[in-house]
CSV table of C-alpha atoms in Angstrom, one decimal:
chain,number,residue,atom,x,y,z
A,694,UNK,CA,-215.1,50.0,-40.6
A,695,UNK,CA,-217.5,47.3,-39.3
A,696,UNK,CA,-219.1,49.0,-36.4
A,697,UNK,CA,-220.4,45.8,-35.0
A,698,UNK,CA,-217.0,45.1,-33.6
A,699,UNK,CA,-217.4,47.8,-31.0
A,700,UNK,CA,-219.0,47.1,-27.6
A,701,UNK,CA,-222.3,49.0,-27.9
A,702,UNK,CA,-225.9,48.4,-28.5
A,703,UNK,CA,-226.1,45.9,-31.3
A,704,UNK,CA,-229.3,47.4,-32.8
A,705,UNK,CA,-227.6,50.7,-33.1
A,706,UNK,CA,-224.6,49.2,-34.8
A,707,UNK,CA,-226.9,47.4,-37.2
A,708,UNK,CA,-228.7,50.6,-38.0
A,709,UNK,CA,-225.4,52.5,-38.6
A,710,UNK,CA,-224.1,49.8,-40.8
A,711,UNK,CA,-227.4,49.7,-42.8
A,712,UNK,CA,-227.4,53.5,-43.2
A,713,UNK,CA,-223.8,53.4,-44.4
A,714,UNK,CA,-224.7,50.8,-47.1
A,715,UNK,CA,-227.9,52.5,-48.1
A,716,UNK,CA,-226.3,55.9,-48.5
A,717,UNK,CA,-223.5,54.4,-50.5
A,718,UNK,CA,-225.9,52.7,-52.9
A,719,UNK,CA,-228.0,55.9,-53.1
A,720,UNK,CA,-225.1,58.2,-53.9
A,721,UNK,CA,-222.9,55.9,-55.9
A,722,UNK,CA,-225.1,53.2,-57.3
A,723,UNK,CA,-225.3,51.0,-59.2
A,724,UNK,CA,-222.7,49.1,-57.2
A,725,UNK,CA,-221.9,45.5,-56.4
A,726,UNK,CA,-221.8,43.8,-53.0
A,727,UNK,CA,-218.0,43.4,-53.4
A,728,UNK,CA,-217.7,47.2,-54.0
A,729,UNK,CA,-219.9,48.0,-51.0
A,730,UNK,CA,-217.7,45.8,-48.8
A,731,UNK,CA,-214.5,47.4,-50.0
A,732,UNK,CA,-215.8,51.0,-49.5
A,733,UNK,CA,-217.6,50.5,-46.2
A,734,UNK,CA,-215.0,48.0,-44.7
A,735,UNK,CA,-217.8,45.8,-43.6
A,736,UNK,CA,-217.5,42.1,-43.9
A,737,UNK,CA,-219.0,40.5,-47.0
A,738,UNK,CA,-221.5,38.4,-45.0
A,739,UNK,CA,-222.6,41.6,-43.2
A,740,UNK,CA,-223.1,43.3,-46.5
A,741,UNK,CA,-225.1,40.3,-47.9
A,742,UNK,CA,-227.4,40.4,-44.8
A,743,UNK,CA,-228.1,44.1,-45.2
A,744,UNK,CA,-228.6,43.9,-49.0
A,745,UNK,CA,-231.1,41.0,-48.4
A,746,UNK,CA,-233.0,43.0,-45.9
A,747,UNK,CA,-233.2,46.1,-48.1
A,748,UNK,CA,-234.1,44.1,-51.2
A,749,UNK,CA,-236.9,42.3,-49.5
A,750,UNK,CA,-238.4,45.7,-48.5
A,751,UNK,CA,-238.1,47.0,-52.0
A,752,UNK,CA,-235.7,49.8,-50.9
A,753,UNK,CA,-233.1,48.7,-53.4
A,754,UNK,CA,-233.3,46.8,-56.7
A,755,UNK,CA,-231.0,45.0,-59.1
A,756,UNK,CA,-229.6,47.1,-62.0
A,757,UNK,CA,-227.9,44.7,-64.4
A,758,UNK,CA,-224.4,43.2,-64.2
A,759,UNK,CA,-220.9,44.6,-63.7
A,760,UNK,CA,-217.7,43.6,-65.4
A,761,UNK,CA,-216.4,40.2,-64.4
A,762,UNK,CA,-212.8,39.7,-63.3
A,763,UNK,CA,-213.2,35.9,-63.5
A,764,UNK,CA,-216.3,33.9,-62.8
A,765,UNK,CA,-219.9,35.3,-62.7
A,766,UNK,CA,-220.6,38.9,-63.5
A,767,UNK,CA,-221.5,40.7,-60.2
A,768,UNK,CA,-225.1,41.9,-59.8
A,769,UNK,CA,-225.3,45.7,-59.5
A,770,UNK,CA,-227.6,47.3,-57.0
A,771,UNK,CA,-229.4,50.7,-57.0
A,772,UNK,CA,-231.7,52.6,-54.8
A,773,UNK,CA,-235.4,52.5,-55.5
A,774,UNK,CA,-236.6,56.1,-55.3
A,775,UNK,CA,-240.2,55.0,-55.7
A,776,UNK,CA,-240.1,53.1,-52.4
A,777,UNK,CA,-241.8,56.0,-50.7
A,778,UNK,CA,-243.2,59.4,-51.6
A,779,UNK,CA,-243.1,62.8,-50.0
A,780,UNK,CA,-245.6,65.8,-50.0
A,781,UNK,CA,-244.0,69.2,-50.2
A,782,UNK,CA,-245.9,72.4,-49.5
A,783,UNK,CA,-244.7,76.0,-50.2
A,784,UNK,CA,-246.5,78.9,-48.6
A,785,UNK,CA,-245.7,82.2,-50.3
A,786,UNK,CA,-247.3,85.6,-50.6
A,787,UNK,CA,-250.0,84.9,-53.2
A,788,UNK,CA,-249.9,81.2,-53.6
A,789,UNK,CA,-249.9,77.8,-51.8
A,790,UNK,CA,-248.0,75.3,-54.0
A,791,UNK,CA,-247.8,71.6,-53.3
A,792,UNK,CA,-246.1,68.7,-54.9
A,793,UNK,CA,-245.7,65.0,-54.4
A,794,UNK,CA,-242.3,63.7,-55.2
A,795,UNK,CA,-240.4,60.4,-55.0
A,796,UNK,CA,-237.2,60.1,-53.0
A,797,UNK,CA,-235.1,61.5,-55.9
A,798,UNK,CA,-237.4,64.6,-55.8
A,799,UNK,CA,-239.0,63.7,-59.1
A,800,UNK,CA,-242.5,65.1,-59.2
A,801,UNK,CA,-245.6,62.9,-59.4
A,802,UNK,CA,-248.3,65.4,-58.9
A,803,UNK,CA,-248.5,69.2,-58.6
A,804,UNK,CA,-251.0,71.8,-57.3
A,805,UNK,CA,-251.2,75.6,-57.0
A,806,UNK,CA,-253.9,77.7,-55.3
A,807,UNK,CA,-254.0,81.5,-55.2
A,808,UNK,CA,-254.4,83.1,-51.8
A,809,UNK,CA,-255.1,86.6,-50.5
A,810,UNK,CA,-252.3,87.5,-48.0
A,811,UNK,CA,-254.9,89.6,-46.1
A,812,UNK,CA,-257.5,86.8,-45.8
A,813,UNK,CA,-256.3,85.6,-42.4
A,814,UNK,CA,-254.7,82.4,-41.1
A,815,UNK,CA,-257.8,80.2,-41.0
A,816,UNK,CA,-258.7,80.9,-44.6
A,817,UNK,CA,-255.1,80.3,-45.8
A,818,UNK,CA,-254.9,77.1,-43.7
A,819,UNK,CA,-258.0,75.7,-45.5
A,820,UNK,CA,-256.3,76.5,-48.8
A,821,UNK,CA,-253.3,74.5,-47.6
A,822,UNK,CA,-255.5,71.5,-46.9
A,823,UNK,CA,-257.3,71.9,-50.2
A,824,UNK,CA,-254.2,71.8,-52.3
A,825,UNK,CA,-252.8,68.8,-50.4
A,826,UNK,CA,-256.0,66.9,-50.8
A,827,UNK,CA,-256.1,67.6,-54.5
A,828,UNK,CA,-252.6,66.4,-55.3
A,829,UNK,CA,-253.1,63.2,-53.2
A,830,UNK,CA,-256.2,62.5,-55.3
A,831,UNK,CA,-254.4,63.3,-58.6
A,832,UNK,CA,-251.4,61.1,-57.7
A,833,UNK,CA,-253.5,58.0,-57.0
A,834,UNK,CA,-251.2,57.1,-54.1
A,835,UNK,CA,-252.4,55.7,-50.8
A,836,UNK,CA,-251.4,57.4,-47.5
A,837,UNK,CA,-249.2,54.4,-46.6
A,838,UNK,CA,-247.1,55.1,-49.6
A,839,UNK,CA,-246.4,58.7,-48.4
A,840,UNK,CA,-243.7,59.0,-45.7
A,841,UNK,CA,-244.3,62.6,-44.7
A,842,UNK,CA,-245.1,66.2,-45.4
A,843,UNK,CA,-242.6,69.0,-45.6
A,844,UNK,CA,-243.8,72.6,-45.4
A,845,UNK,CA,-241.9,75.8,-45.9
A,846,UNK,CA,-243.2,79.1,-44.9
A,847,UNK,CA,-242.0,82.7,-44.7
A,848,UNK,CA,-240.1,83.1,-41.4
A,849,UNK,CA,-239.0,83.2,-38.8
A,850,UNK,CA,-240.1,79.6,-37.9
A,851,UNK,CA,-239.4,77.5,-34.9
A,852,UNK,CA,-238.4,74.2,-36.6
A,853,UNK,CA,-238.3,72.2,-33.4
A,854,UNK,CA,-241.8,73.2,-32.2
A,855,UNK,CA,-243.3,73.4,-35.7
A,856,UNK,CA,-244.6,76.9,-35.2
A,857,UNK,CA,-244.6,79.9,-37.7
A,858,UNK,CA,-243.4,82.6,-35.3
A,859,UNK,CA,-244.1,85.5,-37.7
A,860,UNK,CA,-244.8,85.9,-41.4
A,861,UNK,CA,-245.0,89.7,-41.7
A,862,UNK,CA,-246.5,89.7,-45.2
A,863,UNK,CA,-249.3,87.4,-44.2
A,864,UNK,CA,-252.1,88.6,-42.0
A,865,UNK,CA,-252.5,86.9,-38.6
A,866,UNK,CA,-249.6,84.5,-39.3
A,867,UNK,CA,-248.1,84.8,-35.8
A,868,UNK,CA,-247.4,81.8,-33.5
A,869,UNK,CA,-249.3,79.4,-35.8
A,870,UNK,CA,-248.6,75.7,-34.9
A,871,UNK,CA,-248.8,74.8,-38.5
A,872,UNK,CA,-246.8,71.5,-38.3
A,873,UNK,CA,-249.1,69.9,-35.7
A,874,UNK,CA,-252.3,71.1,-37.4
A,875,UNK,CA,-251.3,69.5,-40.7
A,876,UNK,CA,-249.9,66.4,-38.9
A,877,UNK,CA,-253.1,65.8,-37.0
A,878,UNK,CA,-255.2,66.1,-40.2
A,879,UNK,CA,-253.1,63.7,-42.3
A,880,UNK,CA,-251.7,61.4,-39.6
A,881,UNK,CA,-248.1,61.3,-41.0
A,882,UNK,CA,-244.8,62.8,-40.1
A,883,UNK,CA,-244.9,66.6,-40.8
A,884,UNK,CA,-241.9,69.0,-40.7
A,885,UNK,CA,-242.0,72.8,-40.9
A,886,UNK,CA,-239.1,75.0,-41.9
A,887,UNK,CA,-238.4,78.6,-42.9
A,888,UNK,CA,-238.5,78.9,-46.7
A,889,UNK,CA,-234.9,80.0,-47.1
A,890,UNK,CA,-233.7,77.2,-44.9
A,891,UNK,CA,-235.7,74.7,-46.9
A,892,UNK,CA,-234.3,76.0,-50.1
A,893,UNK,CA,-230.8,75.6,-48.7
A,894,UNK,CA,-231.5,72.0,-47.8
A,895,UNK,CA,-232.9,71.4,-51.3
A,896,UNK,CA,-229.7,72.8,-52.8
A,897,UNK,CA,-227.6,70.6,-50.5
A,898,UNK,CA,-229.4,67.4,-51.5
A,899,UNK,CA,-230.3,68.1,-55.2
A,900,UNK,CA,-228.8,71.3,-56.3
A,901,UNK,CA,-225.8,73.7,-56.3
A,902,UNK,CA,-224.7,72.8,-52.7
A,903,UNK,CA,-224.4,69.1,-53.3
A,904,UNK,CA,-221.0,67.9,-52.1
A,905,UNK,CA,-220.3,71.2,-50.3
A,906,UNK,CA,-219.8,71.7,-46.6
A,907,UNK,CA,-220.3,75.4,-45.8
A,908,UNK,CA,-222.7,77.5,-47.9
A,909,UNK,CA,-225.0,80.5,-47.6
A,910,UNK,CA,-228.1,80.2,-49.8
A,911,UNK,CA,-229.8,83.5,-50.5
A,912,UNK,CA,-233.2,83.7,-52.1
A,913,UNK,CA,-234.8,86.9,-53.4
A,914,UNK,CA,-238.6,86.5,-53.8
A,915,UNK,CA,-241.1,89.0,-52.6
A,916,UNK,CA,-238.9,89.1,-49.5
A,917,UNK,CA,-235.3,88.1,-49.0
A,918,UNK,CA,-234.2,85.1,-46.9
A,919,UNK,CA,-231.0,83.2,-46.2
A,920,UNK,CA,-230.2,79.7,-45.3
A,921,UNK,CA,-226.8,78.9,-43.7
A,922,UNK,CA,-225.3,75.5,-44.0
A,923,UNK,CA,-222.4,74.6,-41.7
A,924,UNK,CA,-220.8,71.1,-41.9
A,925,UNK,CA,-223.7,70.1,-44.2
A,926,UNK,CA,-226.4,71.0,-41.6
A,927,UNK,CA,-228.7,74.0,-41.4
A,928,UNK,CA,-227.5,76.5,-38.8
A,929,UNK,CA,-230.6,77.9,-37.1
A,930,UNK,CA,-229.0,80.0,-34.3
A,931,UNK,CA,-230.5,81.0,-31.1
A,932,UNK,CA,-234.3,81.1,-31.2
A,933,UNK,CA,-234.1,79.9,-34.8
A,934,UNK,CA,-233.3,83.4,-36.0
A,935,UNK,CA,-230.1,82.7,-38.1
A,936,UNK,CA,-230.2,83.5,-41.8
A,937,UNK,CA,-232.4,86.6,-41.8
A,938,UNK,CA,-230.1,88.3,-44.2
A,939,UNK,CA,-233.0,90.3,-45.6
A,940,UNK,CA,-233.1,92.2,-42.3
A,941,UNK,CA,-229.5,93.4,-42.3
A,942,UNK,CA,-229.6,97.2,-41.9
A,943,UNK,CA,-228.3,98.9,-45.0
A,944,UNK,CA,-229.4,102.4,-44.1
A,945,UNK,CA,-230.5,103.4,-40.6
A,946,UNK,CA,-232.7,106.1,-42.2
A,947,UNK,CA,-234.0,104.1,-45.1
A,948,UNK,CA,-237.5,103.1,-46.1
A,949,UNK,CA,-239.6,101.1,-43.7
A,950,UNK,CA,-239.4,97.3,-44.0
A,951,UNK,CA,-242.3,94.9,-43.5
A,952,UNK,CA,-240.7,93.9,-40.2
A,953,UNK,CA,-241.2,97.4,-38.8
A,954,UNK,CA,-237.5,98.4,-39.0
A,955,UNK,CA,-236.0,101.0,-41.3
A,956,UNK,CA,-233.5,100.5,-44.1
A,957,UNK,CA,-233.4,96.7,-44.2
A,958,UNK,CA,-231.9,95.0,-47.2
A,959,UNK,CA,-235.4,93.6,-48.0
A,960,UNK,CA,-236.7,97.2,-48.2
A,961,UNK,CA,-234.3,97.9,-51.1
A,962,UNK,CA,-233.8,94.6,-53.0
A,963,UNK,CA,-236.8,92.3,-52.6
A,964,UNK,CA,-239.5,91.8,-55.2
A,965,UNK,CA,-241.9,94.0,-53.2
A,966,UNK,CA,-239.2,96.7,-53.1
A,967,UNK,CA,-238.6,96.6,-56.8
A,968,UNK,CA,-242.3,96.8,-57.6
A,969,UNK,CA,-242.7,99.7,-55.1
A,970,UNK,CA,-239.7,101.5,-56.7
A,971,UNK,CA,-241.2,101.3,-60.2
A,972,UNK,CA,-244.4,102.9,-58.8
A,973,UNK,CA,-242.4,105.6,-57.0
A,974,UNK,CA,-240.5,106.5,-60.2
A,975,UNK,CA,-243.7,106.7,-62.2
A,976,UNK,CA,-245.2,109.1,-59.6
A,977,UNK,CA,-242.0,111.1,-59.8
A,978,UNK,CA,-242.7,111.6,-63.5
A,979,UNK,CA,-240.1,109.3,-65.0
A,980,UNK,CA,-241.0,108.5,-68.6
A,981,UNK,CA,-241.0,105.0,-70.0
A,982,UNK,CA,-242.7,103.3,-73.0
A,983,UNK,CA,-244.2,100.9,-70.4
A,984,UNK,CA,-245.8,103.7,-68.3
A,985,UNK,CA,-249.3,103.0,-69.5
A,986,UNK,CA,-249.0,99.2,-69.0
A,987,UNK,CA,-247.6,99.7,-65.5
A,988,UNK,CA,-250.4,102.1,-64.6
A,989,UNK,CA,-253.1,99.8,-66.0
A,990,UNK,CA,-251.8,96.9,-63.8
A,991,UNK,CA,-251.9,99.1,-60.7
A,992,UNK,CA,-252.0,96.8,-57.6
A,993,UNK,CA,-251.6,93.8,-59.9
A,994,UNK,CA,-248.1,94.8,-60.9
A,995,UNK,CA,-245.7,92.0,-59.9
A,996,UNK,CA,-242.0,91.3,-60.0
A,997,UNK,CA,-242.6,89.1,-63.0
A,998,UNK,CA,-244.2,92.0,-64.9
A,999,UNK,CA,-241.2,94.2,-64.1
A,1000,UNK,CA,-238.6,91.5,-65.1
A,1001,UNK,CA,-240.5,90.8,-68.3
A,1002,UNK,CA,-240.3,94.5,-69.1
A,1003,UNK,CA,-236.6,94.5,-68.4
A,1004,UNK,CA,-236.0,91.6,-70.7
A,1005,UNK,CA,-238.0,93.5,-73.3
A,1006,UNK,CA,-235.6,96.5,-72.9
A,1007,UNK,CA,-237.5,98.8,-70.7
A,1008,UNK,CA,-234.9,101.1,-69.2
A,1009,UNK,CA,-236.9,102.0,-66.1
A,1010,UNK,CA,-237.2,98.3,-65.1
A,1011,UNK,CA,-233.5,97.6,-66.0
A,1012,UNK,CA,-232.3,100.6,-63.9
A,1013,UNK,CA,-234.5,99.7,-60.9
A,1014,UNK,CA,-233.2,96.1,-61.0
A,1015,UNK,CA,-229.6,97.2,-61.4
A,1016,UNK,CA,-229.9,99.5,-58.4
A,1017,UNK,CA,-231.6,96.8,-56.3
A,1018,UNK,CA,-228.8,94.3,-57.3
A,1019,UNK,CA,-226.1,96.9,-56.3
A,1020,UNK,CA,-227.6,97.2,-52.8
A,1021,UNK,CA,-228.1,93.4,-52.6
A,1022,UNK,CA,-224.4,93.1,-53.2
A,1023,UNK,CA,-223.7,95.1,-50.1
A,1024,UNK,CA,-225.6,92.6,-48.0
A,1025,UNK,CA,-223.9,89.7,-49.7
A,1026,UNK,CA,-220.5,91.3,-49.1
A,1027,UNK,CA,-221.3,91.7,-45.4
A,1028,UNK,CA,-222.5,88.0,-45.3
A,1029,UNK,CA,-219.2,86.8,-46.9
A,1030,UNK,CA,-217.2,88.8,-44.3
A,1031,UNK,CA,-219.3,87.3,-41.5
A,1032,UNK,CA,-219.3,83.7,-42.5
A,1033,UNK,CA,-216.6,83.1,-45.1
A,1034,UNK,CA,-218.6,80.3,-46.8
A,1035,UNK,CA,-217.1,78.3,-49.7
A,1036,UNK,CA,-220.1,79.3,-51.8
A,1037,UNK,CA,-222.9,81.9,-51.9
A,1038,UNK,CA,-225.8,80.4,-53.9
A,1039,UNK,CA,-228.2,83.0,-55.3
A,1040,UNK,CA,-231.8,81.9,-56.1
A,1041,UNK,CA,-235.4,82.9,-56.0
A,1042,UNK,CA,-237.7,84.6,-58.4
A,1043,UNK,CA,-235.5,87.6,-59.1
A,1044,UNK,CA,-232.6,85.5,-60.4
A,1045,UNK,CA,-235.0,83.0,-62.1
A,1046,UNK,CA,-236.9,85.8,-63.9
A,1047,UNK,CA,-233.9,88.0,-64.7
A,1048,UNK,CA,-230.7,85.9,-64.8
A,1049,UNK,CA,-228.6,89.0,-65.7
A,1050,UNK,CA,-229.0,90.0,-62.0
A,1051,UNK,CA,-226.3,87.4,-61.1
A,1052,UNK,CA,-223.5,89.1,-63.0
A,1053,UNK,CA,-224.6,92.6,-61.7
A,1054,UNK,CA,-224.4,91.3,-58.1
A,1055,UNK,CA,-221.0,89.6,-58.7
A,1056,UNK,CA,-219.5,92.7,-60.1
A,1057,UNK,CA,-220.5,94.8,-57.1
A,1058,UNK,CA,-219.6,92.1,-54.6
A,1059,UNK,CA,-216.1,92.0,-56.0
A,1060,UNK,CA,-215.8,95.8,-55.4
A,1061,UNK,CA,-216.6,95.4,-51.7
A,1062,UNK,CA,-215.1,92.1,-50.6
A,1063,UNK,CA,-211.5,91.6,-49.5
A,1064,UNK,CA,-209.6,90.1,-52.4
A,1065,UNK,CA,-208.6,87.1,-50.3
A,1066,UNK,CA,-212.2,86.2,-49.7
A,1067,UNK,CA,-213.4,86.9,-53.3
A,1068,UNK,CA,-210.7,84.8,-54.9
A,1069,UNK,CA,-211.6,81.8,-52.7
A,1070,UNK,CA,-215.4,82.0,-52.6
A,1071,UNK,CA,-217.7,81.2,-55.5
A,1072,UNK,CA,-220.9,83.1,-56.1
A,1073,UNK,CA,-223.1,80.7,-58.1
A,1074,UNK,CA,-226.8,80.5,-59.3
A,1075,UNK,CA,-229.3,78.1,-57.7
A,1076,UNK,CA,-229.6,74.9,-59.7
A,1077,UNK,CA,-233.2,74.5,-58.5
A,1078,UNK,CA,-234.3,78.0,-59.5
A,1079,UNK,CA,-237.8,79.0,-58.6
A,1080,UNK,CA,-238.5,75.4,-57.3
A,1081,UNK,CA,-235.8,75.6,-54.6
A,1082,UNK,CA,-238.2,76.3,-51.8
A,1083,UNK,CA,-240.7,73.5,-52.6
A,1084,UNK,CA,-237.9,70.9,-53.5
A,1085,UNK,CA,-236.3,72.0,-50.2
A,1086,UNK,CA,-239.5,71.2,-48.3
A,1087,UNK,CA,-239.4,67.7,-49.8
A,1088,UNK,CA,-235.7,67.4,-49.1
A,1089,UNK,CA,-236.0,68.0,-45.4
A,1090,UNK,CA,-238.4,65.0,-45.1
A,1091,UNK,CA,-236.1,62.9,-47.3
A,1092,UNK,CA,-233.2,64.0,-45.1
A,1093,UNK,CA,-235.1,62.9,-42.0
A,1094,UNK,CA,-235.9,59.6,-43.6
A,1095,UNK,CA,-232.2,58.9,-44.3
A,1096,UNK,CA,-231.1,60.2,-40.8
A,1097,UNK,CA,-233.5,57.7,-39.3
A,1098,UNK,CA,-233.1,54.8,-41.7
A,1099,UNK,CA,-235.0,52.4,-39.4
A,1100,UNK,CA,-238.1,54.2,-40.7
A,1101,UNK,CA,-237.4,52.8,-44.1
A,1102,UNK,CA,-238.0,49.3,-42.7
A,1103,UNK,CA,-240.7,50.0,-40.1
A,1104,UNK,CA,-242.7,52.6,-42.0
A,1105,UNK,CA,-243.3,54.4,-38.7
A,1106,UNK,CA,-242.0,58.0,-38.4
A,1107,UNK,CA,-239.5,58.7,-35.7
């Protein structure tokens, strides 16, 4: 439909028409002008004007010729993903990771700095700046080529205000206005999101949720987080608290969680919980060929060490992971009954390091979910794997850019 026929602000109509054409080329290109006019129902002259404008800016480029049905072969058009670039930053328990990607989320430069979670907010913030500075230098890009910065952090996070409300595993990370601090330093659009929400946005744009409408994305790293997609948009809930699936109460009298509550799902099935359980079993006198190695690692024992041992056949690691997966399935079953999504996407380090976890979880979910739900809902692995959070951080900036397509032309963030 040609929206310019409606009595409304002509600039708005032009922007909507342009966005319609741009998204069609991005999602279905290479396409011809005739195909664009047929799909969008815009007039051919309107399409030509939009294509001319986008081409002059370098946003779209020619991509060969299509089949002719008589006369000249039509020129095919495709989106230019290198028109702008995005910085993505992932703040996690022991690392700050950063990446520069193009608008197809293809990496140009990467960086990774270790952090001490007990070092305090000012020290960690300086590490964030350091890794961003490093990847900008490595990339060779100028700041006018970079549209924005996306940051994902352990939550909860106030996305609108750009504030990390609380990151329980990081010392002094309470009410940190991280978005504005980074934006002031680099002078470009900066967005902040909870890591699980960012991962869900990443899956929506570039992963397992592409083409889906209603999805719950669950990530199991050192903690457990959830991102809820409703009608292709993140659902944040009141005070931005939606998706904290890791803090569903599984046992009122269970172990204490990092949030201060008892018996949370995260206290049973997170990476931290799995490592803690290994140590508890060793103290209890459980024998395993890996006992000496576990004890040598001590405080350096990580989820990766445990999953590597499980892959190597260590029955203690296998049993601990199986038990955590069984309890995780309880939380997933509850989530399915709450939201009835079309898909549950499972990602994060646990599933990336030990893929067998997926089938264990699916088996136990099937035992607990009403048949009607289980038969209709798919439980699938993340397509972005361990990169879901950081690709998601980039994706939310890319999403903003396409939501405000005028910025593609002006270069000024909305």
